Amino acid sequence: MRLTLRRFLHVLVLGGGVVLAAPMPAKVELVQQPDGAWQLLREGKPYAILGAGGVDHLELLAKLGGNSIRTWGIKQLEETDASGRNLLDRAHALGLTVSPGIWVQQPRHGFNLDDPRQVGKQREAVREAVRRYKDHPAILVWGLGNEVEIQRKPEDYPRIFRELNELARIVKAEDPDHPIMTILAGAAEPKIQAVMENYPEIDILGINSYGSSTGVPEKLRAAGWTKPYIQTEYGPKGPWECPKTDWDAAIEPSPREKAESYRAAYDANAVGFRRQCLGTYAFKWGTKQEVTSTWFGLFLDSGEKTPSVDAIARCWTGRWPENRSPMITKVEADFINRTVAPGSERTLAIRAEDPEGDVLASEAWVMAEAAKPTIGGDKEAVPARIDGCLAATAPLAYTFRAPGQPGNYRAFVKVSDGRGGACTQSLAFRVE
C-alpha cells in the first residue's frame, strides 16, 4: 500500500510500522527575480509578510488578515498557555509564522566585544537557541539582534557588525533553511554602509523606523543597499520626533495621526517598494509603557483595540474590520500643554465618533509624567494614577482639578464602544 503524507510531517519507519513525528520545518528562501526584485518563498510559494511585533491577541491578528509575528528574545518562544502550548505552537495552530528575535547583547548595556568570555558565551547561546527551535514549521526568519548599534558612534559600527557576521555564520551552520535578518534603528547611511562592508552573511536588513518610515526606501537606495529588507517596526512618531511643551514633555500624536502613520508607512514600504521590501511588522501588537502607556500600544490594558488596528487591518486586506473602534476627534480643555496652578479647576469635553454609531462610554484619569523616559524601548515603570483629578459631569464631559503637588503630569481620556473597540488620547500639563 502506498502511503502519502503532507510535506510538513516527518515519517519514521520502525520495524515495518509508520510513526508520525513532529511537524517538519518549512523551508524559507530568498530569490531574486530576473528584473532584480526580491521575493521570500515559503515551501516554494511567495510569502509577503503582513505582520506585527508582539505575542498577544494572536487570534484577532489572524482574523484581521495578519500572517506573521515578530519577537525580540528566545524567552518569548518558551512561554506557555494554559494548555501547555508554547508561542510557536499557538502561532502555527492559527496559520501564523514567527520571526523569532535572538537577543544580541548591546554595548550600551555594558557588553564588551573585546572580552572573549562574554563573546564566547553569547555565541554558544545563539547556537543553542537556533538548534532548539529551527525545526518548528512556524519559523520564518531569524531576527539576529535588535538595534545593537544604538547609541554607538559610527567608528564603533565595524566591530559590532563583524561580530554579528560571526553569529550569522553560527546560525547558518545550524539552520540553512531560514534566512537571517538583523534589525537597525533607522536607515542612516553610515549604518547601512558599515553593514555592507562588515556583515556579508546578512540576508535581510530589518529597519525600525517611525516618523521617518516613509523615507526608508529612498534612504536605502541612497546608501546603495541592494539586498531585501523588512520594515520590522513602524508606527506613530516617537517621543524623540514630536513637538515638545515648554517644559520639554513630548506631545503624543492624536489617534487619527497615529492611524495615518501606520497606513503611510505600509504604503511607502510594502506597497511602494516591493522590489526590496518583503513585508512589515507593525509595532506594537499589545501594550507598552514608553513615555506613556498609550503611545505605541495598539491595544489597551483592557484588551480593547485602537483605531490604528483597524487601519493596519485595512492595509492587510483592503477592508475595514466588521466593528471599527471609535475615534476621539477633539478634546476641549484649556490646560492642554500649559502650566496651571495647584488645585485649580477647569472643564474637559471629549468629541468622538463611532463608524457604527455605537453609544460611547468614557473614562479619564491623571498620571505623573514618566520619571525618566528610556532609550531604545528599555523597560519603563508605569506611573501611578492620581485620584481626585477628574470627575464626570456627562458621558463625555468632566470637571478637572489640578493636582496639589507641583510637577509634570498627563491627563488621559478614553472612549469605548462596548464591543471591543476603544480610543485614547494623552494631554500633557504642568503644575507650579
XYZ file of C-alpha atoms in Angstrom:
432
model
C 0.000 0.000 0.000
C 1.317 3.466 -0.909
C 1.345 5.990 1.940
C 1.075 9.703 1.048
C 1.770 12.284 3.718
C 1.842 16.073 3.709
C 5.302 17.575 3.374
C 5.357 19.002 6.892
C 5.298 15.624 8.654
C 8.334 13.518 9.439
C 7.871 9.825 8.649
C 9.868 7.341 10.648
C 9.767 3.711 9.603
C 10.413 1.455 12.559
C 10.221 -2.332 12.162
C 7.848 -2.051 9.237
C 5.498 0.361 11.066
C 4.992 4.026 10.310
C 5.259 6.591 13.115
C 4.334 10.225 12.610
C 6.722 12.543 14.446
C 6.818 16.288 14.900
C 6.000 18.664 12.024
C 8.879 19.325 9.645
C 10.417 22.767 9.255
C 9.015 24.891 6.466
C 11.891 25.800 4.168
C 12.168 29.535 3.604
C 14.404 31.038 0.948
C 15.138 34.277 -0.834
C 15.038 34.503 -4.595
C 15.849 37.392 -6.870
C 13.688 37.754 -9.949
C 15.190 38.460 -13.385
C 14.184 42.103 -13.018
C 16.166 42.338 -9.752
C 13.177 42.266 -7.380
C 13.443 40.111 -4.248
C 10.884 37.594 -3.072
C 10.517 35.463 0.043
C 9.460 31.879 -0.665
C 7.993 29.607 1.995
C 7.694 25.983 0.898
C 8.291 27.234 -2.634
C 5.396 29.706 -2.565
C 5.644 33.535 -2.470
C 5.164 34.872 1.040
C 4.541 38.575 1.725
C 4.788 39.426 5.430
C 1.643 41.015 6.873
C 2.863 41.168 10.422
C 3.032 42.801 13.813
C 5.508 42.794 16.656
C 4.122 41.158 19.779
C 2.764 37.928 21.208
C -0.761 38.888 22.313
C -4.158 38.881 20.573
C -2.978 36.324 18.017
C -6.482 35.124 17.191
C -7.515 38.653 16.264
C -4.363 39.195 14.216
C -5.162 36.133 12.128
C -8.831 37.120 11.842
C -7.929 40.596 10.585
C -5.642 39.262 7.852
C -2.221 39.184 9.501
C 0.036 36.226 8.837
C 3.179 36.708 10.959
C 4.517 37.994 14.273
C 7.938 39.171 15.363
C 9.530 38.689 18.801
C 12.614 40.165 20.462
C 14.014 37.283 22.511
C 14.023 33.491 22.687
C 12.318 33.516 26.095
C 9.145 34.718 24.386
C 9.025 31.431 22.479
C 9.124 29.426 25.702
C 6.115 30.971 27.446
C 3.216 28.529 27.517
C -0.550 28.989 27.726
C -2.976 27.127 29.988
C -2.891 24.098 27.703
C 0.906 23.949 27.728
C 1.440 25.190 24.171
C 4.386 27.497 23.575
C 4.254 30.548 21.323
C 5.371 28.705 18.197
C 2.692 26.065 18.629
C -0.023 28.688 19.265
C 1.003 30.686 16.213
C 1.229 27.610 13.983
C -2.248 26.487 15.009
C -3.565 29.844 13.760
C -1.655 29.705 10.493
C 0.827 32.363 11.602
C 4.577 32.375 11.111
C 7.109 33.740 13.612
C 10.304 35.716 13.056
C 11.988 34.914 16.377
C 14.255 37.539 17.824
C 17.603 36.306 19.099
C 18.644 38.998 21.539
C 22.230 40.123 20.988
C 23.769 41.968 23.929
C 24.344 45.660 23.335
C 27.499 47.655 24.068
C 25.371 50.450 25.558
C 24.339 47.977 28.256
C 27.952 47.136 29.061
C 28.577 44.205 26.732
C 32.298 44.107 25.883
C 33.008 42.903 22.356
C 36.688 42.543 23.261
C 36.021 40.156 26.153
C 36.489 36.568 24.852
C 34.442 35.149 27.715
C 31.401 37.343 27.025
C 31.655 36.848 23.286
C 32.064 33.074 23.576
C 29.129 32.750 25.965
C 26.864 34.685 23.616
C 27.915 32.661 20.591
C 27.063 29.445 22.388
C 23.687 30.846 23.484
C 22.852 31.757 19.884
C 23.852 28.281 18.693
C 21.680 26.624 21.342
C 18.658 28.818 20.576
C 18.730 28.018 16.863
C 19.386 24.339 17.449
C 16.417 24.126 19.798
C 13.786 25.782 17.592
C 14.965 25.582 13.969
C 12.765 22.628 13.039
C 9.466 24.190 14.061
C 7.265 24.853 10.999
C 6.240 28.303 12.282
C 9.795 29.697 11.994
C 10.070 32.214 9.158
C 13.184 34.402 9.515
C 15.728 34.651 12.334
C 15.928 38.142 13.834
C 19.573 38.230 14.928
C 19.930 41.301 17.151
C 17.737 44.367 17.564
C 19.280 47.849 17.436
C 22.633 46.575 18.712
C 24.275 49.689 17.288
C 22.079 52.185 19.150
C 23.925 54.999 20.971
C 27.211 53.977 19.353
C 29.431 56.185 17.198
C 29.996 55.317 13.509
C 33.561 54.274 14.283
C 32.100 51.534 16.526
C 29.913 50.051 13.789
C 32.525 47.834 12.068
C 33.341 45.946 15.275
C 29.640 45.455 16.060
C 28.729 44.187 12.611
C 31.762 41.924 12.329
C 30.625 40.109 15.450
C 27.083 39.891 14.103
C 28.603 38.355 10.988
C 30.223 35.649 13.137
C 26.915 34.997 14.880
C 25.220 34.724 11.486
C 27.748 32.055 10.472
C 26.739 30.074 13.549
C 23.040 30.408 12.736
C 23.541 29.287 9.143
C 25.647 26.321 10.193
C 22.802 25.158 12.430
C 19.936 26.115 10.133
C 20.446 26.649 6.400
C 16.686 26.654 5.773
C 15.754 30.074 7.202
C 17.205 33.487 6.259
C 18.900 35.788 8.779
C 17.832 39.345 9.452
C 19.456 41.948 11.708
C 17.411 44.956 12.782
C 18.745 48.514 12.843
C 17.359 51.662 14.447
C 16.637 53.658 11.318
C 18.311 53.627 7.929
C 21.102 56.176 8.348
C 23.706 55.812 5.613
C 26.731 55.220 7.918
C 24.983 52.195 9.423
C 23.993 50.760 6.064
C 27.494 51.243 4.693
C 29.022 49.552 7.754
C 26.702 46.567 7.334
C 27.609 46.194 3.679
C 31.336 46.360 4.448
C 31.440 44.150 7.549
C 28.431 41.841 7.510
C 28.348 39.791 4.270
C 26.406 36.905 5.878
C 23.290 39.019 6.414
C 20.355 38.020 4.188
C 17.765 40.642 5.096
C 18.038 44.069 6.686
C 15.407 44.906 9.297
C 14.570 48.589 9.781
C 12.826 50.072 12.819
C 11.533 53.494 11.828
C 8.646 55.679 12.928
C 8.266 59.320 11.884
C 10.701 58.795 9.022
C 9.383 55.395 7.934
C 8.024 56.663 4.621
C 11.549 57.751 3.708
C 13.181 54.363 4.297
C 13.105 53.238 0.632
C 14.899 56.367 -0.540
C 17.475 56.150 2.270
C 18.287 52.552 1.357
C 18.633 53.457 -2.320
C 20.914 56.371 -1.464
C 23.103 54.142 0.725
C 23.435 51.547 -2.031
C 21.579 48.711 -0.274
C 20.665 46.056 -2.852
C 19.565 43.134 -0.688
C 15.974 42.818 0.615
C 14.648 44.432 3.783
C 11.701 44.209 6.155
C 10.085 47.144 7.950
C 10.418 45.489 11.368
C 8.859 48.278 13.450
C 6.697 51.177 12.324
C 4.023 53.331 13.876
C 3.401 56.870 15.111
C 6.107 59.467 15.514
C 8.231 58.633 18.539
C 8.739 60.939 21.521
C 12.159 61.829 20.087
C 10.482 63.134 16.889
C 7.480 65.029 18.272
C 6.949 68.659 19.292
C 7.621 69.430 22.960
C 5.936 71.549 25.599
C 7.747 74.468 27.227
C 8.999 72.020 29.892
C 10.238 69.509 27.274
C 7.420 66.971 27.529
C 6.797 65.152 24.253
C 3.330 65.805 22.812
C 1.740 62.472 21.937
C 0.204 62.256 18.435
C -3.574 62.196 18.201
C -5.354 58.889 17.494
C -6.079 59.985 13.929
C -2.439 60.920 13.362
C -1.341 57.535 14.678
C -3.680 55.603 12.387
C -2.487 57.639 9.407
C 1.158 56.918 10.300
C 0.576 53.159 10.075
C -1.145 53.487 6.711
C 1.505 55.777 5.254
C 4.410 53.577 6.383
C 2.795 50.445 4.989
C 2.029 52.077 1.657
C 5.544 53.525 1.258
C 7.340 50.266 2.006
C 5.212 47.159 1.446
C 3.319 48.658 -1.494
C 5.563 51.352 -2.908
C 8.883 49.488 -2.687
C 8.037 45.840 -3.299
C 11.240 45.287 -5.232
C 13.166 45.078 -1.966
C 10.597 45.177 0.849
C 9.472 41.680 1.881
C 6.807 42.960 4.260
C 6.220 44.775 7.526
C 5.747 44.261 11.274
C 3.617 46.953 12.941
C 4.592 47.980 16.476
C 3.264 47.014 18.988
C 0.619 44.322 18.869
C -0.120 44.598 22.569
C 0.575 47.223 25.240
C 3.741 49.116 26.103
C 4.792 51.827 28.527
C 7.140 54.196 26.724
C 6.755 57.812 27.905
C 3.041 56.975 28.193
C 1.135 53.703 28.397
C -0.807 54.623 25.248
C 1.855 55.865 22.827
C 2.881 52.718 20.962
C 0.452 50.034 22.154
C -2.095 49.011 19.533
C -4.228 47.631 22.365
C -5.161 48.959 25.794
C -4.632 47.212 29.117
C -8.338 46.336 28.951
C -7.690 44.305 25.781
C -9.642 46.736 23.581
C -8.242 47.524 20.148
C -7.484 51.046 18.945
C -8.291 52.744 15.604
C -4.735 52.018 14.479
C -5.528 48.286 14.496
C -8.357 48.990 12.071
C -6.026 50.979 9.815
C -3.498 48.146 9.773
C -6.194 45.560 9.018
C -7.338 47.643 6.072
C -3.774 47.713 4.763
C -3.606 43.930 5.005
C -6.963 43.116 3.400
C -8.286 46.263 1.714
C -11.309 46.147 4.062
C -12.212 47.681 7.395
C -12.923 45.265 10.277
C -16.544 44.407 10.933
C -16.558 46.599 14.035
C -14.290 49.620 13.945
C -13.012 51.327 17.070
C -14.327 54.780 17.964
C -12.170 57.813 17.208
C -11.521 60.761 19.502
C -11.667 63.781 17.185
C -11.013 66.551 19.705
C -10.523 67.199 23.402
C -11.627 70.627 24.602
C -9.708 71.774 27.689
C -7.683 74.913 28.327
C -4.919 73.207 30.335
C -3.515 71.081 27.490
C 0.247 71.685 27.071
C 0.002 74.534 29.578
C 1.023 75.319 33.160
C -1.744 75.584 35.762
C -1.940 76.398 39.469
C -2.218 73.616 42.083
C -5.837 72.690 42.764
C -7.240 74.932 40.029
C -10.464 73.754 38.360
C -11.379 73.591 34.692
C -13.668 71.667 32.354
C -12.873 68.944 29.844
C -15.075 67.790 26.974
C -14.413 64.875 24.596
C -15.548 64.890 20.993
C -15.661 61.413 19.450
C -17.291 59.462 16.644
C -18.050 55.806 16.030
C -18.354 54.381 12.500
C -21.227 52.080 13.502
C -22.966 54.708 15.606
C -22.411 52.828 18.869
C -23.160 54.660 22.100
C -19.833 55.595 23.645
C -18.739 55.480 27.255
C -15.729 57.398 28.523
C -13.107 57.334 31.235
C -10.495 59.900 32.279
C -7.572 59.876 34.692
C -4.346 61.676 35.577
C -0.835 60.252 35.956
C 2.517 61.773 36.765
C 4.893 62.094 33.836
C 7.191 59.081 33.478
C 10.153 59.836 35.744
C 12.884 59.143 33.219
C 11.978 58.232 29.638
C 14.163 55.371 28.456
C 16.178 54.793 25.293
C 15.581 52.149 22.655
C 12.435 50.737 24.229
C 14.079 49.709 27.505
C 11.679 48.682 30.248
C 9.966 51.628 31.909
C 7.847 51.815 35.058
C 4.191 52.817 34.687
C 3.419 55.891 36.841
C 0.632 55.564 39.380
C -2.748 57.203 38.811
C -3.550 60.262 40.886
C -7.012 60.231 42.438
C -9.443 63.121 42.627
C -8.422 64.998 39.485
C -11.296 64.204 37.123
C -14.995 63.876 37.890
C -17.587 63.013 35.232
C -20.386 65.546 34.652
C -21.790 63.894 31.497
C -20.980 60.797 29.393
C -18.154 62.655 27.598
C -17.506 65.598 29.934
C -15.512 66.088 33.144
C -14.523 68.593 35.772
C -10.761 68.796 36.057
C -8.932 69.661 39.284
C -5.160 70.068 39.039
C -3.051 68.006 41.447
C -1.918 69.863 44.563
C 1.717 68.837 44.160
C 3.824 70.782 41.623
C 5.227 68.693 38.791
C 4.701 67.379 35.254
C 1.564 65.354 34.545
C -0.638 63.883 31.852
C -4.401 63.562 31.704
C -5.720 60.613 29.711
C -9.140 60.305 28.120
C -10.657 57.122 26.729
C -13.838 56.297 24.842
C -15.177 52.749 24.360
C -17.873 51.295 22.140
C -18.647 48.326 24.405
C -17.776 45.927 21.570
C -14.023 45.622 21.968
C -13.035 48.956 20.431
C -11.617 51.972 22.226
C -9.551 55.094 21.694
C -7.327 57.165 23.987
C -5.503 60.463 23.967
C -2.963 61.862 26.426
C -2.782 65.547 27.392
C 0.387 66.965 28.920
C 0.209 69.696 31.575
C 2.360 71.150 34.327
C 1.511 72.263 37.856
C 3.504 75.018 39.521
